XYZ file of C-alpha atoms in Angstrom:
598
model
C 47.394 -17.909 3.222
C 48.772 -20.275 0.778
C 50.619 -22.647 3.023
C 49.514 -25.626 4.394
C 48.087 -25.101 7.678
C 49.416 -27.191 10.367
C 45.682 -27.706 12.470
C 42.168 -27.977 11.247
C 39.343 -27.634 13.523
C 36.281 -29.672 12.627
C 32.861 -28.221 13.497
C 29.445 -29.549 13.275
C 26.488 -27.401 14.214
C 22.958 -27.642 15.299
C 19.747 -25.692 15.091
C 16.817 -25.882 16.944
C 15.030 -26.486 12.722
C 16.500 -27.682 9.971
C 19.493 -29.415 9.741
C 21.973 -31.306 7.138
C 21.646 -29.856 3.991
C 19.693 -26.957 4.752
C 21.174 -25.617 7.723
C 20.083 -22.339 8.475
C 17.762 -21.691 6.137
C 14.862 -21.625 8.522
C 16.343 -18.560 10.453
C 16.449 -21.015 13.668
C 18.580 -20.499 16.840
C 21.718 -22.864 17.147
C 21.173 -25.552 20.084
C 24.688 -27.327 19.705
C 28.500 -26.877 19.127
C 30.666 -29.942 18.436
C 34.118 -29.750 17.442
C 37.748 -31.602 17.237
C 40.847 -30.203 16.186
C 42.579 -32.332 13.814
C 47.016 -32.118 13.949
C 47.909 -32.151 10.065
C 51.585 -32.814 10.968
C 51.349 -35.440 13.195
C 48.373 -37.087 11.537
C 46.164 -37.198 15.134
C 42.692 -36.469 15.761
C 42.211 -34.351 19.051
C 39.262 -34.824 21.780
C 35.711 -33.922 20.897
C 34.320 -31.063 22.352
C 30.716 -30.568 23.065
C 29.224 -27.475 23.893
C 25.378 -27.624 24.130
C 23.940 -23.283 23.775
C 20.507 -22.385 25.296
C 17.992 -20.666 22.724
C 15.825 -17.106 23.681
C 13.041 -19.702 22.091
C 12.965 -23.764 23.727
C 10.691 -24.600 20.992
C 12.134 -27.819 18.932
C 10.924 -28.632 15.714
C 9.890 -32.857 15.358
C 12.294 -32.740 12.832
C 14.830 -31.431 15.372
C 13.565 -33.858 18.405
C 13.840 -36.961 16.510
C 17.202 -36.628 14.301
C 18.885 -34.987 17.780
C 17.249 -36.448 20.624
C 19.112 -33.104 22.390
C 17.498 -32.980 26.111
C 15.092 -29.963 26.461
C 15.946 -29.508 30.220
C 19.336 -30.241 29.902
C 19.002 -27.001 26.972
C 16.964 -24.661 29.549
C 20.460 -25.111 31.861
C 22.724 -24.362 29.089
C 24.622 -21.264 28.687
C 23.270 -18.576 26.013
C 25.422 -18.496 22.627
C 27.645 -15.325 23.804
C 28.638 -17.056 26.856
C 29.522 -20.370 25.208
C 31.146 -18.543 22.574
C 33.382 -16.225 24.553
C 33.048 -13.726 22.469
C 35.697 -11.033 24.342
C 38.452 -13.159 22.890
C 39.681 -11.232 19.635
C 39.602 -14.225 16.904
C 42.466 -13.754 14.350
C 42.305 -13.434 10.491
C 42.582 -17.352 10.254
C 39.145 -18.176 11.789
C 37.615 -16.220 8.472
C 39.014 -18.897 6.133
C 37.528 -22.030 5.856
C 37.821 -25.411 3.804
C 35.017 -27.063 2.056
C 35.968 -30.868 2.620
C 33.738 -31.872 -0.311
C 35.326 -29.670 -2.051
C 39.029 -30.723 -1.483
C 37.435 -34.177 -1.768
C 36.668 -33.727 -5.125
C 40.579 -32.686 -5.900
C 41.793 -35.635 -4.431
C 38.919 -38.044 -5.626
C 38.429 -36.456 -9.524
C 36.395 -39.446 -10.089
C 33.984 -39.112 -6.955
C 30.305 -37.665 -7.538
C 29.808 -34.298 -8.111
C 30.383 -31.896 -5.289
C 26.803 -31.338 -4.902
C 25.577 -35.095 -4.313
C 28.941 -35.640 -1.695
C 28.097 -35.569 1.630
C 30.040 -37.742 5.245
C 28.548 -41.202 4.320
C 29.388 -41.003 0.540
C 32.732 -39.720 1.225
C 33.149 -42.574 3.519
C 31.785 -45.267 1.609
C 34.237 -44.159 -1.420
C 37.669 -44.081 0.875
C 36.194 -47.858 1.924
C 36.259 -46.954 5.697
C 34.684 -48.131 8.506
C 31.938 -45.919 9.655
C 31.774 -44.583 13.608
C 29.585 -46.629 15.698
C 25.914 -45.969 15.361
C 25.803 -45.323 19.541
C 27.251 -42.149 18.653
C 25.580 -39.623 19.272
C 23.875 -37.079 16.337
C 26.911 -35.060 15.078
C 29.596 -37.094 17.208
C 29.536 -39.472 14.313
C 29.537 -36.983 11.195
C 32.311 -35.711 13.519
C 34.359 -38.823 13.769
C 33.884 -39.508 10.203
C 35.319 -36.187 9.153
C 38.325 -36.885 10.860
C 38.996 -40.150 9.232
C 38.272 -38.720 6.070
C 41.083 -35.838 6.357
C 43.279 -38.181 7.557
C 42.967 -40.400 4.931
C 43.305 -37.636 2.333
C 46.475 -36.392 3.509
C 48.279 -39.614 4.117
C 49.395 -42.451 0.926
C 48.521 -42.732 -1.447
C 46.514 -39.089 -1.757
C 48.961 -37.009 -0.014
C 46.838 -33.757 -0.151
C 47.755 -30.661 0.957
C 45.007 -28.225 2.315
C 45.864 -24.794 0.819
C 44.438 -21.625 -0.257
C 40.855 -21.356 1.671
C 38.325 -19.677 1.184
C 37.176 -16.933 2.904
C 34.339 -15.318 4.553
C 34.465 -11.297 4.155
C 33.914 -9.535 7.677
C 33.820 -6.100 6.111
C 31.446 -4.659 3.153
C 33.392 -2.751 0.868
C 32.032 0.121 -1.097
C 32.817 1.222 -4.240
C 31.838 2.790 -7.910
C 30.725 0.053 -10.881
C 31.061 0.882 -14.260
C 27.949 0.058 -17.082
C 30.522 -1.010 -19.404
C 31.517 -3.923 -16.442
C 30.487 -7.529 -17.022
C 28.324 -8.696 -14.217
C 27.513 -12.542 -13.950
C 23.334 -13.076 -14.814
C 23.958 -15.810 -11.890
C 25.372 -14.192 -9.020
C 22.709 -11.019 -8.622
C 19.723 -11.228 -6.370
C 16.747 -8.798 -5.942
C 15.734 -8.017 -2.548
C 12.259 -7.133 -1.591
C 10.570 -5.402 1.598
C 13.949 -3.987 2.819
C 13.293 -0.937 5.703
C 13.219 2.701 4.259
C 15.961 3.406 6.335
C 18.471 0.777 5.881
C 22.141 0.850 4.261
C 23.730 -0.959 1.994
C 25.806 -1.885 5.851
C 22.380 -3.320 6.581
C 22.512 -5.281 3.584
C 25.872 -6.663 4.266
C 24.768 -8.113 7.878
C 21.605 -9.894 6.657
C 23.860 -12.141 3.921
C 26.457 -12.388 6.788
C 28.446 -15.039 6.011
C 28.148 -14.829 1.882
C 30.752 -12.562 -0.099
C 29.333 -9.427 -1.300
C 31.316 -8.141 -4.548
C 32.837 -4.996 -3.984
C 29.758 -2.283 -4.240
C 27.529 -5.180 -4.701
C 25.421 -3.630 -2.710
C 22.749 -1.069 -4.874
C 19.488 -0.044 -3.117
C 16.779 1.270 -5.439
C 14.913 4.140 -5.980
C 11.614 5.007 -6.908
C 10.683 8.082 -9.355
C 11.023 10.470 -6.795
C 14.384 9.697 -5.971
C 13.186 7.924 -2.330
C 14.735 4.296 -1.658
C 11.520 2.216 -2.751
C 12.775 -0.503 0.141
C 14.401 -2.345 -2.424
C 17.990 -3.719 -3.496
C 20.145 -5.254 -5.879
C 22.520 -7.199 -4.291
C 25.555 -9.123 -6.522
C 27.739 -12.253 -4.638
C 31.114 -13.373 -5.985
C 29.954 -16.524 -7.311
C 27.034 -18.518 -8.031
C 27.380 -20.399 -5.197
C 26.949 -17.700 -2.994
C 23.642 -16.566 -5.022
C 22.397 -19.967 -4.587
C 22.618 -19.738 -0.521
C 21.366 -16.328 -0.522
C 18.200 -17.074 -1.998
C 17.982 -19.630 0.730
C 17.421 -16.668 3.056
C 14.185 -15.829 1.727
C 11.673 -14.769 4.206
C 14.561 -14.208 6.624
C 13.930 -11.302 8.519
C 16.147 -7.814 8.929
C 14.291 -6.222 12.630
C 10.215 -6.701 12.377
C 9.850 -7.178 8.291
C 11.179 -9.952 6.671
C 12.995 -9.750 3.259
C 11.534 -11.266 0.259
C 15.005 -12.625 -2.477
C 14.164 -13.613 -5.994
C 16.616 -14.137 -8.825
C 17.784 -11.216 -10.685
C 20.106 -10.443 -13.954
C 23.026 -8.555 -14.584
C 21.353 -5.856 -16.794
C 18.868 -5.180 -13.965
C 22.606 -4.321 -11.062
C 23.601 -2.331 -14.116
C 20.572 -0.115 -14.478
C 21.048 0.908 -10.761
C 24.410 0.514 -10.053
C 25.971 1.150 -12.895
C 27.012 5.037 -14.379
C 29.654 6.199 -16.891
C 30.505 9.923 -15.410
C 34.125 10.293 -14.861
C 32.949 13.058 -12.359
C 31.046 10.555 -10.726
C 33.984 7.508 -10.668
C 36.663 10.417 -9.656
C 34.335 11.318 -6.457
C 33.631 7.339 -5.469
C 37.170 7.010 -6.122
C 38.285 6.948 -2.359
C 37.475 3.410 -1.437
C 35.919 2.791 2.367
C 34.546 5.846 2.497
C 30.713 6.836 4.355
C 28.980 8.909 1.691
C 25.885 10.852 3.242
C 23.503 12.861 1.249
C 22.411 15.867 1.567
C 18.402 17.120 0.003
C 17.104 20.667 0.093
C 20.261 22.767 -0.299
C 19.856 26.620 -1.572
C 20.322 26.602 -5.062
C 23.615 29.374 -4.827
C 24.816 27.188 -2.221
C 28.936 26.768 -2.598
C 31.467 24.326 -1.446
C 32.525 26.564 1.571
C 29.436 26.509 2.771
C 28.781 23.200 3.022
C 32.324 22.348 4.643
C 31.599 25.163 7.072
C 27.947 23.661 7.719
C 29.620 20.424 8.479
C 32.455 22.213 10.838
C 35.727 20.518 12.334
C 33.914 17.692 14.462
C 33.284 15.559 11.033
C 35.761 16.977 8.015
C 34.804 16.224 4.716
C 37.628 13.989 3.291
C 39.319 15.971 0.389
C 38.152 19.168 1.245
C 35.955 20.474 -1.833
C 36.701 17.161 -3.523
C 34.691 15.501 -0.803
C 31.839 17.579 -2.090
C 29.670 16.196 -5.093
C 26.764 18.572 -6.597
C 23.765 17.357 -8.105
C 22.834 19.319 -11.400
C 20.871 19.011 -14.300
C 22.088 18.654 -18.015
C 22.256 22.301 -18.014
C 23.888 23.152 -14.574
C 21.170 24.308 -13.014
C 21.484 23.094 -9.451
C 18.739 20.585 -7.913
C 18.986 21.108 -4.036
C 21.254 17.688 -3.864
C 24.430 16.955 -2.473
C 26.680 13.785 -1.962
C 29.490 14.520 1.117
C 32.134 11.794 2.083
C 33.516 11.129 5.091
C 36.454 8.781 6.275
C 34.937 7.100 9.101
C 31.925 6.208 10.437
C 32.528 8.749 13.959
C 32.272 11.178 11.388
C 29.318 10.438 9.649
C 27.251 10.163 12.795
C 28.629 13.266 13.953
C 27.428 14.880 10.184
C 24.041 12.857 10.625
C 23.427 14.863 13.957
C 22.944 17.480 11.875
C 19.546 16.598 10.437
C 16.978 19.409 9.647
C 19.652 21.872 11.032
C 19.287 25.330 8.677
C 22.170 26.179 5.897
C 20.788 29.808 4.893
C 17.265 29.902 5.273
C 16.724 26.368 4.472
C 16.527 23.325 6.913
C 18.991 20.358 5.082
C 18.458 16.904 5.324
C 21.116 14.312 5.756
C 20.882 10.639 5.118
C 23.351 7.487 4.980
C 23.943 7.000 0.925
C 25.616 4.593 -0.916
C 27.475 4.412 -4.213
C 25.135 3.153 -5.791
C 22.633 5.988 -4.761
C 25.318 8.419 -6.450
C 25.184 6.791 -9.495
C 21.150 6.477 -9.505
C 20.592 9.851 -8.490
C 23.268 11.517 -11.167
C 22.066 8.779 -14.175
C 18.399 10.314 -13.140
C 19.038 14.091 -13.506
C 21.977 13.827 -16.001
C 20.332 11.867 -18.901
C 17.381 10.136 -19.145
C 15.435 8.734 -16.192
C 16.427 5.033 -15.543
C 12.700 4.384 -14.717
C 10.158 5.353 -17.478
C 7.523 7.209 -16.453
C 3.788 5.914 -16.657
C 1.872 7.004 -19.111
C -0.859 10.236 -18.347
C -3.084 8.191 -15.581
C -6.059 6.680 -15.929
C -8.099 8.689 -12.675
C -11.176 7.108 -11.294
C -12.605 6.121 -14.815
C -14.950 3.576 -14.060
C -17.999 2.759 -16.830
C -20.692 5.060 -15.147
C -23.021 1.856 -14.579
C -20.757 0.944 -11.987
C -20.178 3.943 -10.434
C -22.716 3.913 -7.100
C -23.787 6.882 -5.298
C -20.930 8.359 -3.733
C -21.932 9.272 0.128
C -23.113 5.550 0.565
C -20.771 3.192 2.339
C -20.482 0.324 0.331
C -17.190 -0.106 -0.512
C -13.787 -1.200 1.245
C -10.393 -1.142 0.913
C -7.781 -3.757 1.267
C -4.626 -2.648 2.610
C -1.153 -4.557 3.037
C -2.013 -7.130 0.557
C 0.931 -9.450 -0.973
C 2.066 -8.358 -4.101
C 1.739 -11.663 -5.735
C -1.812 -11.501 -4.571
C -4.476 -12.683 -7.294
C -8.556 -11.945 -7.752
C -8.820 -15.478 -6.685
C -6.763 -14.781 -3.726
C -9.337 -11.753 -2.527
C -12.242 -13.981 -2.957
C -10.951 -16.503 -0.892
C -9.701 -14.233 1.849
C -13.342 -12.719 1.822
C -14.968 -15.583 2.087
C -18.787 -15.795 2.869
C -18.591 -11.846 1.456
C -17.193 -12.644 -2.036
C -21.173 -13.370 -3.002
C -22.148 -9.232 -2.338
C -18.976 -8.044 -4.668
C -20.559 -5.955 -7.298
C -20.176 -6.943 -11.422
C -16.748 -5.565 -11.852
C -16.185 -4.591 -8.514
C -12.408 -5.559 -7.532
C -9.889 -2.575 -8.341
C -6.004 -4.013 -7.802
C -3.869 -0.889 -7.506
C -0.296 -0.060 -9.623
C 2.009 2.042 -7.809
C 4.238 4.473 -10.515
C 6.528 1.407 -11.980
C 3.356 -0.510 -12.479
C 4.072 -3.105 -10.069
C 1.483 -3.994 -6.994
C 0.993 -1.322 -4.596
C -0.364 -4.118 -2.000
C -3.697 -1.894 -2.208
C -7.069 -2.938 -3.754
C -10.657 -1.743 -3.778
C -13.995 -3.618 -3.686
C -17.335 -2.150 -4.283
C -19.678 -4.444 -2.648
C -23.944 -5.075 -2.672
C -24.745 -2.745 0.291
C -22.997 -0.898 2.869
C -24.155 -3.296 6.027
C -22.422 -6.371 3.705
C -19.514 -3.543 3.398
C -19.775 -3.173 6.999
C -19.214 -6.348 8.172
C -16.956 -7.356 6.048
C -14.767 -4.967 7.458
C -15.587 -5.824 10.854
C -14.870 -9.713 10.360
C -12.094 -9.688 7.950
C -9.788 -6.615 9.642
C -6.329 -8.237 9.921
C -6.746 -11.579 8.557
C -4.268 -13.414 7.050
C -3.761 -13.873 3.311
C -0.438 -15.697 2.498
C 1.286 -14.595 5.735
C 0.442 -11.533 5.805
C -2.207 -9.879 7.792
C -4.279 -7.468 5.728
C -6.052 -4.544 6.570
C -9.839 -3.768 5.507
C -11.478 -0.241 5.574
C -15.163 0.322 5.150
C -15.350 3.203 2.653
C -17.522 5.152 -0.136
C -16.863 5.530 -3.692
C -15.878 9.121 -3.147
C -12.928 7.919 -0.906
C -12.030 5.395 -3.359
C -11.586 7.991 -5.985
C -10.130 10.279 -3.821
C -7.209 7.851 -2.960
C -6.973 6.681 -6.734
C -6.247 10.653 -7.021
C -3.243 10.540 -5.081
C -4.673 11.829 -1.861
C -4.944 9.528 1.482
C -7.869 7.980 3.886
C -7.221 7.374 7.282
C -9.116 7.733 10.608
C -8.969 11.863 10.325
C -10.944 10.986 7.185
C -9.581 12.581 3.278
C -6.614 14.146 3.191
C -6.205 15.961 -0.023
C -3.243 14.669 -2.468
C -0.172 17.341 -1.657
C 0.155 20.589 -3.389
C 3.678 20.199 -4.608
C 5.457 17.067 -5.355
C 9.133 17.267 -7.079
C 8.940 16.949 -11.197
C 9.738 13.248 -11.907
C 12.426 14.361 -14.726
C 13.995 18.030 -15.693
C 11.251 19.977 -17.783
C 13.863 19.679 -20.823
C 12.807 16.126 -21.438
C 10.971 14.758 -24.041
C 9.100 11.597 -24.201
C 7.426 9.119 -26.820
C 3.573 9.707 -26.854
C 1.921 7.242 -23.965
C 1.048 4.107 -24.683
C -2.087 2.721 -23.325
C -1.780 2.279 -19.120
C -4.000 -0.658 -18.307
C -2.556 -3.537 -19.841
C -4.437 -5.635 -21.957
C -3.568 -9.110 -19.498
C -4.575 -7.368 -16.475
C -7.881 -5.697 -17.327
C -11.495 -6.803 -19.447
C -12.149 -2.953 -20.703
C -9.684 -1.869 -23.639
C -8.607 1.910 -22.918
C -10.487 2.265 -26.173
C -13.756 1.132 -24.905
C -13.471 3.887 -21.932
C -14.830 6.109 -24.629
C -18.159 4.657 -24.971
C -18.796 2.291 -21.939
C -21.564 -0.510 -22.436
C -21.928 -4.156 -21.137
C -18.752 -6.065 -21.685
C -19.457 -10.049 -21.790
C -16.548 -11.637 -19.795
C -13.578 -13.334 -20.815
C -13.475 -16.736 -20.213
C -9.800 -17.244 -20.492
C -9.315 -15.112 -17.732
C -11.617 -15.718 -14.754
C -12.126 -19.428 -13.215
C -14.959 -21.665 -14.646
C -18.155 -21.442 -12.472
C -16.836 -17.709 -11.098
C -18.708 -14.945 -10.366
C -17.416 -12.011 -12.878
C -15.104 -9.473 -11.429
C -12.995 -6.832 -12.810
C -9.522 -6.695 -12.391
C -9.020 -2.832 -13.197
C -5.590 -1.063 -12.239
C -4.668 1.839 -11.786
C -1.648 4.368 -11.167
C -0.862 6.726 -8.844
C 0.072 9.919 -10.762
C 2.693 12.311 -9.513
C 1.281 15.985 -9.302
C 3.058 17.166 -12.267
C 0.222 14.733 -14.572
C -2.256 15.481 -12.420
C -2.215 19.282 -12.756
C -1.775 18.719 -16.731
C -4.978 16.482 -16.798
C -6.922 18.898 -14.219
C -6.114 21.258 -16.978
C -7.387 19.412 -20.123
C -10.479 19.027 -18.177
C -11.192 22.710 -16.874
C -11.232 23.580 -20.738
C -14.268 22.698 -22.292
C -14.426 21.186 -25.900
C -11.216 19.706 -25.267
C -9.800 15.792 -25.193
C -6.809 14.943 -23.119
C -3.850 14.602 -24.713
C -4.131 10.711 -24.243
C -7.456 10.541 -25.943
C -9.306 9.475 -22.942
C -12.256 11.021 -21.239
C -12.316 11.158 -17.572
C -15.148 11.530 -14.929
C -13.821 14.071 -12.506
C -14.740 12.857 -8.587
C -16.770 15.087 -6.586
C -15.119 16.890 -4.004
């Protein structure tokens, strides 16, 4: 639309939290509508229109009270947002463009302040006009105001025409992105905490209301190829980045979503791929790609159209069909199907754990970006490095305790910008019975927080009740779980294996290889880094009494250990299990480990 319209509707909203310039960023419910239609031809303001919404929650902020003075009873009697709203009436293309008025403003007004410092008043006080009377009530004013403004814009001697809005995008769309692409550093985000289960759809509806580039949307995935519950997420423009990062903490269901700044280079690594087999198959745009996982390896294309039958075709036929292989053709049990509508992708989804063969196939919503992850990962080399051989429950023998004694317990569910300092202060009145060295924080594989941590303490009555009196507290809101446990159990879940109320269960038999065997890569570095631990790998050798590093800890602290550790995938832990069964022998990572007792 690059005409002029001929009407404008003003609208002002309220929230039951903060309002002005950070209006909804608080996630709170709206309270108020006000509006006024504004006749571009004839240069006349309509009536104002006031439309007051009940909340599910009456709870005002102060803030709220005392800028609105809105009338809590008067709210309990108003109608919920769908009924004010109407929302049966189909709403035309037109009410997904908007104007900016400080934007068109600043067209008019080159010599105004910048966009960002413009708000009613300023705009006012520049044109010279008289402000609306101060018995107006909150938004009636701003509302008035607005409407003077406009009219003075488009009348001598600014004559301004409003043309070419901008738009709000109702609809994700999907589609492939090259590496060799340019991607702006300032319009990515990173977004934490996202449900196992969600879409790149899912995505799309919790930045409602900010443009999404096309296949902006990449969810991650973690060395086994699962979605790791996180995303890269790329806007059209920086302003968009800058009000998406405003929804941090907002929630998607029961979690809420944690959205930090990201880079360009970080949507390529995920997003990006350079197969033309790849960019041929994600070359039909608005398409629902599902995935399939645990195909027989002889499996052909007729097979898996037949498998998917006539109540959701495969669009293209055997085009629609996208193997997984690695660098030498050999088949890895994956499969990437599209389909041209979203009937029949929940018609294919039904299919779940339904057998193809002898095999049961699983089926879940995928994304392009998910294609391009999962074929960078088998095709060349892995876009996340793989850890180094593990370091397994290698703690100095000194401060190893007997292992059927209670006196240890776990953390669970911490935050992952949680610090020492942090645990000592959520522990309170316990943080005096920690043992010399006695607070493990736990890596998961990419060496980032696994949100689990393990603390040896004094005794196992002081590990006792500090379980008992600090289960579910909160640390930086979060609640956190604490487990009374023994060393054994610690070592056991350092291993890989769990510990839950049935007590140990051991870590699996068979996990999938991380990378095809074909790979090759550089000899391991050193895994504990040298910020994040007292003990150099080198001094694993030969324990003795470290003296502690002042740098590190607090002045007038009581010295802990912040030792990490990694997860390994079975793969490294059947290669060290080896090295250790044969006797006379180091590790290939010149370590020596202390093998738990079983």
């Amino acid at each position: 639309m690059t005409a002029s319209p001929d009407y404008l509707v003003i609208l002002f909203v309220t929230t039951a939290g903060t309002n002005g310039a950070r209006l909804g960023s608080d996630e709170r419910e709206l309270l108020q509508l006000r509006w006024k239609v504004v006749d571009l031809r004839n240069k006349e303001l309509g009536h104002l229109h006031d439309v007051l919404v009940r909340p599910d929650h009456t709870e005002l902020t102060a803030e709220c009270q005392e800028i609105t003075q809105v009338d809590v009873e008067s709210l309990a009697l108003a109608p919920p947002l769908e009924q004010a709203l109407r929302q049966n009436i189909l709403l035309p293309e037109c009410f997904y463009s908007f104007f900016d008025l400080r934007k068109e403003f600043k067209k008019c007004c080159p010599g105004s302040p910048e966009v960002s410092k413009l708000d009613v008043a300023a705009m006012t006080e520049y044109l010279n006009l008289d402000k609306s009377s101060p018995a107006f009530p909150y938004g009636a004013s701003q509302v008035e105001d607005m409407g003077n403004i406009i009219l003075t814009l488009i009348s001598e001697p600014y004559n301004h025409r409003f043309s070419d809005p901008e738009r709000v995008n109702y609809k994700f769309e999907s589609g492939p992105c090259s590496k060799m692409e340019l991607v702006d550093d300032n319009a990515v985000i990173r977004a934490r905490g996202l449900p196992w289960q969600s879409s790149d759809q899912d995505i799309a509806r919790f930045f409602k209301g900010l443009n999404i580039a096309k296949g902006g949307a990449a969810l991650c995935l973690n060395a086994q190829g699962r979605r790791n519950g996180e995303a890269l997420v790329r806007f059209v423009s920086e302003e968009h980045r800058d009000l998406a990062l405003q929804r941090h903490k907002h929630h998607m269901g029961n979690r809420y979503i944690e959205v930090y700044k990201a880079t360009g280079e970080d949507f390529l690594k995920i997003a990006g791929g350079t197969s033309n087999e790849v960019a041929q198959f994600l070359s039909k745009e608005n398409q629902v790609i599902v995935r399939m996982r645990g195909l027989p390896f002889n499996v052909t294309t007729e097979e898996v159209l037949t498998f998917f039958g006539q109540h959701c075709p495969v669009t293209g036929g055997k085009e629609g069909v996208l193997f997984v292989t690695y660098p030498d053709s050999r088949p890895t049990g994956d499969a990437f199907v599209l389909f041209a509508c979203e009937e029949y992708a929940q018609n294919a989804l039904k299919k779940h754990k339904d057998l193809l063969g002898k095999r049961y196939i699983e089926l879940f919503r995928s994304t392009a970006a998910e294609v391009q992850q999962v074929l960078n990962r088998y095709s060349s080399t892995p876009l996340i490095p793989l850890p180094a051989p593990p370091i397994l429950p290698v703690l100095p023998q000194q401060f190893v305790p007997p292992t059927n004694i209670r006196d240890c317990i776990r953390l669970r569910g911490l935050p992952y910008a949680a610090t020492i300092e942090d645990i000592l202060e959520f522990l309170g009145e316990f943080s005096t019975d920690i043992r010399t060295h006695g607070v493990h924080m736990v890596l998961n594989h990419q060496g980032r927080p696994s949100g689990d941590a393990f603390i040896q303490m004094k005794s196992a009555d002081r590990a006792f009740l500090a379980a008992q009196k600090c289960h579910k507290k909160t640390m930086k809101d979060r609640y956190v779980e604490v487990f009374q446990c023994s060393a054994e159990e610690m070592n056991f879940v350092l291993m890989g294996g769990t510990l839950n109320r049935n007590g140990l269960s051991p870590p699996p038999c068979k996990l999938p290889c991380l990378s095809p065997p074909a790979y090759s890569f550089p000899a391991p570095a050193a895994v504990v880094p040298t910020e994040a631990a007292l003990y150099q790998p080198s001094m694993l050798l030969n324990p003795r009494t470290l003296q502690p590093s002042t740098a590190y800890y607090p002045a007038g602290a009581q010295l802990f250990m912040n030792y990490t550790a990694y997860y390994p995938s079975m793969q490294q832990r059947m290669n060290l299990h080896t090295q250790m069964m044969q006797p006379g022998q180091w590790p290939e990572n010149g370590f020596a480990f202390k093998v738990p007792s079983s």
